mmCIF file of C-alpha atoms and ligand atoms in Angstrom:
data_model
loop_
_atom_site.group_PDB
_atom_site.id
_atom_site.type_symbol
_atom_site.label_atom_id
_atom_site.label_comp_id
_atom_site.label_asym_id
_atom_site.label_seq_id
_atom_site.Cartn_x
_atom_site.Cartn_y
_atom_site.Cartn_z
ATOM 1 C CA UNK A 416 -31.963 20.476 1.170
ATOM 2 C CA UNK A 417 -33.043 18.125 -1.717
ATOM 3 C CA UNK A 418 -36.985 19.057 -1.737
ATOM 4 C CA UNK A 419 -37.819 15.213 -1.160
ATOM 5 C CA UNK A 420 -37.110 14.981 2.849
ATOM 6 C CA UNK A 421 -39.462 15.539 5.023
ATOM 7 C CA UNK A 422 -37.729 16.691 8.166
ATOM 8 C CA UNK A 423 -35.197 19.281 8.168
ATOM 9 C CA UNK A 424 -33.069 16.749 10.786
ATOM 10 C CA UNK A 425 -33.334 13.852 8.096
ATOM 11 C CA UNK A 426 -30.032 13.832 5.682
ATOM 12 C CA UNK A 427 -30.957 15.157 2.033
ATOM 13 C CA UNK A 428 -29.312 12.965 -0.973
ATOM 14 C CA UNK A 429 -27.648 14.811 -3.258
ATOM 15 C CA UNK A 430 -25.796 13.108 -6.439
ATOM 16 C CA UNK A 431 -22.164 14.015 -8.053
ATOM 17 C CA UNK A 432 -23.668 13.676 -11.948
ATOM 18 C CA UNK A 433 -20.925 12.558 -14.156
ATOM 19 C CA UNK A 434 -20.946 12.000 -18.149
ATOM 20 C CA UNK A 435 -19.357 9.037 -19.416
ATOM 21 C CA UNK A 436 -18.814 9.784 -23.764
ATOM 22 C CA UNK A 437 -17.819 7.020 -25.850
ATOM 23 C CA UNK A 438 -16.251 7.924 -29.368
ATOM 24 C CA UNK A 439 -13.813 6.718 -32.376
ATOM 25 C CA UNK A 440 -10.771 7.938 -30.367
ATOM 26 C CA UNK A 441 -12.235 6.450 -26.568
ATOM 27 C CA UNK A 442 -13.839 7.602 -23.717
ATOM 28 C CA UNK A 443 -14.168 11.465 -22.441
ATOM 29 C CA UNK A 444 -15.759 11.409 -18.799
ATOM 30 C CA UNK A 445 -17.443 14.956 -18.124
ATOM 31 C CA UNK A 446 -16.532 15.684 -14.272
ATOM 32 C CA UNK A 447 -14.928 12.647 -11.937
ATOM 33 C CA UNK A 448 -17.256 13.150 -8.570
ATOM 34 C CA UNK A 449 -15.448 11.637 -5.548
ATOM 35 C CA UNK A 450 -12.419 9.144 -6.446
ATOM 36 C CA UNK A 451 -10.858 5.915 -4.813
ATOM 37 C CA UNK A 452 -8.914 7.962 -3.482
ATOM 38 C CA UNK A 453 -11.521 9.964 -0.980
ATOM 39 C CA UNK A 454 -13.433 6.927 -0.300
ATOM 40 C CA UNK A 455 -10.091 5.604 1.021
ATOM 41 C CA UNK A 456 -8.996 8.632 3.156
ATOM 42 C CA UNK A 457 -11.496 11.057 3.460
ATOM 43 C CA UNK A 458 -9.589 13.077 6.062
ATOM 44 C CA UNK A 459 -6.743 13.161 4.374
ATOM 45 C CA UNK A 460 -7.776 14.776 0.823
ATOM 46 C CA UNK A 461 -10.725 16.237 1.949
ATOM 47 C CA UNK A 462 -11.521 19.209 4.590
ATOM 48 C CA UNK A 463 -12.729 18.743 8.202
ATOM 49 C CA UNK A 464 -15.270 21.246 7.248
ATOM 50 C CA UNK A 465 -17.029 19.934 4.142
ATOM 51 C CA UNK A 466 -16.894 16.462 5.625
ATOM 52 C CA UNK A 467 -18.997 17.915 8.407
ATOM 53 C CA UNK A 468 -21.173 19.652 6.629
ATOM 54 C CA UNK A 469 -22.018 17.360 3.556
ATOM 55 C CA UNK A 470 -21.265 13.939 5.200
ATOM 56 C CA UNK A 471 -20.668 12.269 2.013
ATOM 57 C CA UNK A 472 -21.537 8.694 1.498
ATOM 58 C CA UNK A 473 -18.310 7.213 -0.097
ATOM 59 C CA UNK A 474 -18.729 3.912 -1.661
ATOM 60 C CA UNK A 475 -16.081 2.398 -4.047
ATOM 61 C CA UNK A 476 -18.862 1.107 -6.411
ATOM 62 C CA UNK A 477 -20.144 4.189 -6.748
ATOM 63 C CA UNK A 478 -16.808 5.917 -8.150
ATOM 64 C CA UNK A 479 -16.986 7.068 -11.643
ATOM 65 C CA UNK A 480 -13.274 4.080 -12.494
ATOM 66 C CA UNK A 481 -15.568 1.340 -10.731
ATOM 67 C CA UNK A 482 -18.551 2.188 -12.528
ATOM 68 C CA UNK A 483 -16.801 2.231 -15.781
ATOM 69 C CA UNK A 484 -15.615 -1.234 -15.293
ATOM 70 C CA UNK A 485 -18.831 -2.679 -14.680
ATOM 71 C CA UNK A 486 -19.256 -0.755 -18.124
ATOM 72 C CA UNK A 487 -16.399 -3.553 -19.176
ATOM 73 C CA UNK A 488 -14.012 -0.614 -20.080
ATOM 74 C CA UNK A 489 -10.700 0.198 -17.706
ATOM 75 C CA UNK A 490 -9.405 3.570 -16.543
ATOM 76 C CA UNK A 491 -6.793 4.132 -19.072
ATOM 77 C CA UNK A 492 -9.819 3.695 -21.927
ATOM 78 C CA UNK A 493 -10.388 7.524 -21.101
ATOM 79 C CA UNK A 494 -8.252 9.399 -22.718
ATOM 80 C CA UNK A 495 -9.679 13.114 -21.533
ATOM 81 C CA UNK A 496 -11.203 14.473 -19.161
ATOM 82 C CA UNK A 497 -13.783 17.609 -19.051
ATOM 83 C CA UNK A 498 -13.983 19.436 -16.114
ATOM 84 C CA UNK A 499 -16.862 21.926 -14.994
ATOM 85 C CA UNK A 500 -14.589 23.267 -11.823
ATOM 86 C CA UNK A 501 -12.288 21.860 -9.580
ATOM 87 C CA UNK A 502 -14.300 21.944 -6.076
ATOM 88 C CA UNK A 503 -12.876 18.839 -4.482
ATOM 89 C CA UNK A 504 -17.222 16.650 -5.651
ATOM 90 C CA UNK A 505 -15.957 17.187 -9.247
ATOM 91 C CA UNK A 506 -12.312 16.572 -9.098
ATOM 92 C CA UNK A 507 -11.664 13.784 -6.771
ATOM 93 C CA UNK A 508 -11.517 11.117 -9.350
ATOM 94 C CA UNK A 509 -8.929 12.773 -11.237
ATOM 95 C CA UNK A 510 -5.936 10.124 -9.670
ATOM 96 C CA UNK A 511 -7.839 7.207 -11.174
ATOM 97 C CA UNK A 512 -7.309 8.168 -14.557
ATOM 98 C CA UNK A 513 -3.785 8.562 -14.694
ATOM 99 C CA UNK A 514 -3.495 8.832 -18.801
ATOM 100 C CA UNK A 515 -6.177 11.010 -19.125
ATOM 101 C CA UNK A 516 -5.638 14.711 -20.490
ATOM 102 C CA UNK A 517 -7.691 17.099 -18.151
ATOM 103 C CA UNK A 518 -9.124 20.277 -20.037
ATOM 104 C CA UNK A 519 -10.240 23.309 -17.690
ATOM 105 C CA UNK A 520 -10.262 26.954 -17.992
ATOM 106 C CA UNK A 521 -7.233 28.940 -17.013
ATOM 107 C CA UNK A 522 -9.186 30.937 -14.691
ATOM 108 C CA UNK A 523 -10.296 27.819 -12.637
ATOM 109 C CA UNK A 524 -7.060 26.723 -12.690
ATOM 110 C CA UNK A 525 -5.367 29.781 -11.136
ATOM 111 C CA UNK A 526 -7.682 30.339 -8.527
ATOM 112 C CA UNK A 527 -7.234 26.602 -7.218
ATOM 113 C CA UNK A 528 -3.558 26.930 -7.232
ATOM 114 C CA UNK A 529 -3.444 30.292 -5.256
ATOM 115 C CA UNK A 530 -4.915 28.824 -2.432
ATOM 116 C CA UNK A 531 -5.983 32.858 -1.604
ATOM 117 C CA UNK A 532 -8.992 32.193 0.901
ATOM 118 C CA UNK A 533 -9.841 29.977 4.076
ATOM 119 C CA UNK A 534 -12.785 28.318 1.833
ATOM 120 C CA UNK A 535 -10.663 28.255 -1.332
ATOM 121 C CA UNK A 536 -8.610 25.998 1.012
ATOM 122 C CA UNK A 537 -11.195 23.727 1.769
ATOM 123 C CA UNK A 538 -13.020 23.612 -2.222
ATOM 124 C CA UNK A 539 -9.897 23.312 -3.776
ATOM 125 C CA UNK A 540 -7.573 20.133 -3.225
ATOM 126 C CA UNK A 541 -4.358 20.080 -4.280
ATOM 127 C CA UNK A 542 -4.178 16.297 -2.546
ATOM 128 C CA UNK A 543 -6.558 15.517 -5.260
ATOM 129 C CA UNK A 544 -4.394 16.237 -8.631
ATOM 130 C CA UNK A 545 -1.306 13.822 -8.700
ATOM 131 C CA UNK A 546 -1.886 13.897 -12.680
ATOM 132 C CA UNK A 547 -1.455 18.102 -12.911
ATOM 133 C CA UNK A 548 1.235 17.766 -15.576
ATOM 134 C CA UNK A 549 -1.566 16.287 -17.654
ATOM 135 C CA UNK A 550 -3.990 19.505 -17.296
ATOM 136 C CA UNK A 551 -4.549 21.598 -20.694
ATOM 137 C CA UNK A 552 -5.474 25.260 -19.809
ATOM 138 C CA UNK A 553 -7.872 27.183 -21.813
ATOM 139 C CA UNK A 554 -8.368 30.965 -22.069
ATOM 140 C CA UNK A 555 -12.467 31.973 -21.995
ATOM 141 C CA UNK A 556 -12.685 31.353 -25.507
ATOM 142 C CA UNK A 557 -12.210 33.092 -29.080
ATOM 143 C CA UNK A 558 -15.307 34.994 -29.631
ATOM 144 C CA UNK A 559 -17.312 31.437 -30.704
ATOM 145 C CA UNK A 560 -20.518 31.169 -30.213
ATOM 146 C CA UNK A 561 -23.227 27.904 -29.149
ATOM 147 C CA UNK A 562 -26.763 29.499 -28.973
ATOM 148 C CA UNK A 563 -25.778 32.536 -27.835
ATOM 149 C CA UNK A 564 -23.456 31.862 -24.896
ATOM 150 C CA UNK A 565 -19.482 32.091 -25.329
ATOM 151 C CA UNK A 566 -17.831 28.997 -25.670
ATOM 152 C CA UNK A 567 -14.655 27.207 -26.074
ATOM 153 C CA UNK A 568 -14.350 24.618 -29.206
ATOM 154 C CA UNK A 569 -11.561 22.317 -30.612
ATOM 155 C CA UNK A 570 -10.642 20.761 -26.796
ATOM 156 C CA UNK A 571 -6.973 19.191 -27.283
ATOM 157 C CA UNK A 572 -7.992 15.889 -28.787
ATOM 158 C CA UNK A 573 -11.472 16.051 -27.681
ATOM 159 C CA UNK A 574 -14.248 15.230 -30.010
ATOM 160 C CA UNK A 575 -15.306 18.218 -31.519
ATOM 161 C CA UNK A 576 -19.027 17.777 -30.515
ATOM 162 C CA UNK A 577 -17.311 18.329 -26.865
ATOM 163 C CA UNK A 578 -17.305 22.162 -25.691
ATOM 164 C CA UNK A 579 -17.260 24.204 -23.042
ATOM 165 C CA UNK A 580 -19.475 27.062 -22.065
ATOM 166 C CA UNK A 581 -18.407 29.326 -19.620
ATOM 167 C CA UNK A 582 -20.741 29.618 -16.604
ATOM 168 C CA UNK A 583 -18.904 31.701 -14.375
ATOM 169 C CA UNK A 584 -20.207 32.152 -10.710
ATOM 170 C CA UNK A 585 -20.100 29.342 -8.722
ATOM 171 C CA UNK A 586 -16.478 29.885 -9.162
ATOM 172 C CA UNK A 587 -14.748 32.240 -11.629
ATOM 173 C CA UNK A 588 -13.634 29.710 -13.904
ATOM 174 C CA UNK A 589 -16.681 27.274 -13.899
ATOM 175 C CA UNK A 590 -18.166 25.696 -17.264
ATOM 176 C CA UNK A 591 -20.817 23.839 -18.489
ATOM 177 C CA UNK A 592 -20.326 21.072 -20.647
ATOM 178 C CA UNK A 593 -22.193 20.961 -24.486
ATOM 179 C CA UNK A 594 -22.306 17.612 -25.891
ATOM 180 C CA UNK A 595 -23.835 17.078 -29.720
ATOM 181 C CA UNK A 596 -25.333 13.158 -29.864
ATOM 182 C CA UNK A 597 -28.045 12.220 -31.825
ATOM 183 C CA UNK A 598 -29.259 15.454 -33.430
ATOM 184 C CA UNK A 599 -30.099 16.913 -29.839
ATOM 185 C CA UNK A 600 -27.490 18.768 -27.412
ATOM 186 C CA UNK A 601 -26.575 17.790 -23.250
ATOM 187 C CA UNK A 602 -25.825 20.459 -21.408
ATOM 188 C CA UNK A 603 -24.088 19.397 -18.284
ATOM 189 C CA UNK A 604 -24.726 22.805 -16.517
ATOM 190 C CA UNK A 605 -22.421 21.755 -13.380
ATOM 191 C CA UNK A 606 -22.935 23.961 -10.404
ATOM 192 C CA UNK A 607 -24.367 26.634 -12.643
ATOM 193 C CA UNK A 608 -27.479 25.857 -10.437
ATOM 194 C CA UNK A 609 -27.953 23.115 -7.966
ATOM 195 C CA UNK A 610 -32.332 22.055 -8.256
ATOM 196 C CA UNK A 611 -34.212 21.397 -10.829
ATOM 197 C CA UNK A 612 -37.021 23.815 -10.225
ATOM 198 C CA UNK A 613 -34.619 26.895 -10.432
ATOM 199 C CA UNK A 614 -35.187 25.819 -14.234
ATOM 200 C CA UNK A 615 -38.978 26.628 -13.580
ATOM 201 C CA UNK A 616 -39.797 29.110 -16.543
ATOM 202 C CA UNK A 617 -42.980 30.543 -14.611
ATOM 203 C CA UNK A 618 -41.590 30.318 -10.959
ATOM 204 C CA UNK A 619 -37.943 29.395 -10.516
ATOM 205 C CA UNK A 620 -37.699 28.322 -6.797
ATOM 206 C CA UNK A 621 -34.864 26.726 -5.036
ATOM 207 C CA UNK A 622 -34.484 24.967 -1.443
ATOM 208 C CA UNK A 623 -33.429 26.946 1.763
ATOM 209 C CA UNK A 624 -30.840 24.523 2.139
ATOM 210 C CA UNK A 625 -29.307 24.411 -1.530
ATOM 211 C CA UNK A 626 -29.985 28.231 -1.181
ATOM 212 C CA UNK A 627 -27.503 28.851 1.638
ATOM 213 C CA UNK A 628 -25.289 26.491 -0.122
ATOM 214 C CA UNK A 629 -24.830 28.364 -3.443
ATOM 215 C CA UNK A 630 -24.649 31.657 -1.774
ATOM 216 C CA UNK A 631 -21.737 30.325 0.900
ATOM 217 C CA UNK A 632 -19.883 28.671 -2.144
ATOM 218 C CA UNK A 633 -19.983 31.663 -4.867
ATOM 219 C CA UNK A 634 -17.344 33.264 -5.732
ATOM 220 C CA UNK A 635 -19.339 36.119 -8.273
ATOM 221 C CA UNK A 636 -22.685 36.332 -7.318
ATOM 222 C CA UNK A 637 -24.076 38.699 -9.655
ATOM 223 C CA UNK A 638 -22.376 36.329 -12.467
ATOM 224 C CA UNK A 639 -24.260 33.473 -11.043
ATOM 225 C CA UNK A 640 -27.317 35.018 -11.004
ATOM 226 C CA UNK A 641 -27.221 35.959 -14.329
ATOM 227 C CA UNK A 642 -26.434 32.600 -16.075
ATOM 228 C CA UNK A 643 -29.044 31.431 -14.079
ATOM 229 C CA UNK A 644 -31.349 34.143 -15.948
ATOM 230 C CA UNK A 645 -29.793 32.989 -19.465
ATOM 231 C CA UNK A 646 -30.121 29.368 -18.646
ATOM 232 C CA UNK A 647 -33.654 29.608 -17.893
ATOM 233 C CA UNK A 648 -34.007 31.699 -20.972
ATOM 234 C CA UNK A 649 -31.706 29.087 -23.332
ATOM 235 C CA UNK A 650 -34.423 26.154 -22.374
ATOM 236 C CA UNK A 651 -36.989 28.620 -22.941
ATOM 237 C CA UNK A 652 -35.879 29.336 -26.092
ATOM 238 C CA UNK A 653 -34.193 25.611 -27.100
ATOM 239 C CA UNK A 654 -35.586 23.597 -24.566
ATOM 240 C CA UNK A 655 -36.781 20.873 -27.460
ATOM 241 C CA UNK A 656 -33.022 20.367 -28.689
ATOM 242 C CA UNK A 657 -31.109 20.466 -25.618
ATOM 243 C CA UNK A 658 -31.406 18.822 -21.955
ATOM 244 C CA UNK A 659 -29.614 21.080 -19.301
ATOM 245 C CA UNK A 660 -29.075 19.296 -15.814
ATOM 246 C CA UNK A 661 -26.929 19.867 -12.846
ATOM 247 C CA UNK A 662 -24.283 18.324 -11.391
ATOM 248 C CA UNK A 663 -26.042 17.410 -8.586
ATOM 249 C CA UNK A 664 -29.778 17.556 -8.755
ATOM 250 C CA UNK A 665 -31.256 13.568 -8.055
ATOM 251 C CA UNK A 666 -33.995 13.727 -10.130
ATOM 252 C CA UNK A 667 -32.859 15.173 -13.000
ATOM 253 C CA UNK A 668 -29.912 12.114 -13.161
ATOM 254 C CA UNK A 669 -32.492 9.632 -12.937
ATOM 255 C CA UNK A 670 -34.493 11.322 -15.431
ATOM 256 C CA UNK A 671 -31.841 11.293 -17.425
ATOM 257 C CA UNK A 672 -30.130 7.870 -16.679
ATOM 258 C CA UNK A 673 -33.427 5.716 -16.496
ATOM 259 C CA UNK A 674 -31.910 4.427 -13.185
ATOM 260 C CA UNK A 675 -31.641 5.593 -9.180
ATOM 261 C CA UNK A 676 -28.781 7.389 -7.960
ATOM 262 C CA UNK A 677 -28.384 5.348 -5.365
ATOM 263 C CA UNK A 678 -26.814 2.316 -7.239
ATOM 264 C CA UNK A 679 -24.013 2.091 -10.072
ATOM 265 C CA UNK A 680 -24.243 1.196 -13.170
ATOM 266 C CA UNK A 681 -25.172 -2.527 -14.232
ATOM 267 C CA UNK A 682 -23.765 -3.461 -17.014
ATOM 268 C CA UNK A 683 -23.017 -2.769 -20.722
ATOM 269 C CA UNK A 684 -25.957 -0.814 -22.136
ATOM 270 C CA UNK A 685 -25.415 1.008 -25.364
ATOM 271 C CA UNK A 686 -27.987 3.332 -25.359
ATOM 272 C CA UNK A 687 -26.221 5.166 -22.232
ATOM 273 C CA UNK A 688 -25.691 8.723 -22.364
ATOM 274 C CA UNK A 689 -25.926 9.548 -19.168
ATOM 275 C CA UNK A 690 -23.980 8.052 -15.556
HETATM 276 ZN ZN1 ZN B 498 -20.365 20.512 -6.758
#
């Protein structure tokens, strides 16, 4: 599953990467991983079936609100909220952040609410969004462009070095996530792809495991396959200006965060881009 265990009856580790942005009008957090809420009740937000399959390990420190704390900030410091999708690993700490506007495509949107398929049931939450009449729905974007991908700019009081860059596939209405800081670009590619060597240039390869996982949960496959193609060829091309990484590939957060993924954040550090 995550290219590090040995045995194929040892648990893999994957992580729920989250992006914590701190500007003049206060903190944006890119994706909300699992929430107090699902480390609480697991059975009741989250489906028989994906607890079975993924067995996530739910610790309260580990939360995106707790970690931010530590970070000597409190939940209603972040003011919006960018999300990639709304599978229940990217949504679930949208209750902790009760004041927080939450921007997501209109397609994403839809689909969750519909409800249409058996699997749809068990991705998509509803128990999860208590704060829905604080969501702001985008259309796919007004013909703007970031390097060549479509893109959606100007995020109701978002900073404008904050966009979102449809990645369709995964599901319909997925995104990445472009952030501008320091002269280079972050591009929180979500579920776009789920291990780091899919990003190989020469030999993209991916884990049997993650493998059967992308293919179970896609909703376009063709899509998917093809932002995988123009990811590959964006780093190619831009590789020196921008870091892509995936919502939940481990060693690309601790490249990333200078820290495991295995324990929260310390402490104030105000170099932090990344956690
Ligand atoms: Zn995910």
């Amino acid at each position: 599953m995550d290219g590090r265990t040995r045995s194929i009856l040892a648990r893999g580790r994957l992580c729920c990467h989250c992006l914590l942005l701190e500007g003049e009008r206060g903190l944006t957090l890119v994706d909300t991983g699992f929430g107090l809420g699902d480390v609480a009740d697991p059975q009741g937000r989250l489906s028989h079936f994906f607890l079975t399959l993924l067995r996530p390990d739910f610790r309260e420190e580990m939360t995106a609100v707790r970690q931010i704390e530590r970070l000597g900030f409190g939940a209603r410091d972040v003011r919006d909220i960018v999300l990639t999708h709304l599978d229940f690993d990217h949504a679930g700490g949208l209750d902790d952040f009760p004041d927080a506007r939450v921007h997501l495509l209109g397609v994403e949107c839809d689909r969750a609410l519909r409800q249409s398929s058996w699997l749809d049931r068990q991705r998509y939450r509803p128990q999860q969004w208590s704060n829905k009449q604080c969501w702001r729905i985008y259309g796919p974007g007004r013909g703007e462009r970031w390097f060549g991908f479509d893109c959606v700019r100007g995020l109701d009081g978002v900073p404008p070095e904050v966009l979102m860059v449809p990645l369709p596939g995964h599901t319909l209405g997925h995104v990445g996530v472009a952030v501008q800081a320091g002269g280079r670009w972050l591009l929180q590619a979500g579920d776009a792809y789920f291990y780091h060597r899919e990003m190989d240039l020469e030999r993209p390869w991916c884990t049997p495991g993650l493998r059967m996982y992308q293919t179970l949960m896609e909703q376009d496959r063709q899509a998917r396959l093809r932002n995988q193609d123009r990811l590959r060829a964006l780093k190619a091309e831009h590789g020196a200006e921008i870091d892509i990484f995936a919502a939940h590939d481990v060693p690309e957060f601790e490249r990333l965060s200078g820290r495991s993924a295995q324990i929260p954040e310390r402490g104030f550090a105000p170099q932090t881009a990344s956690g």
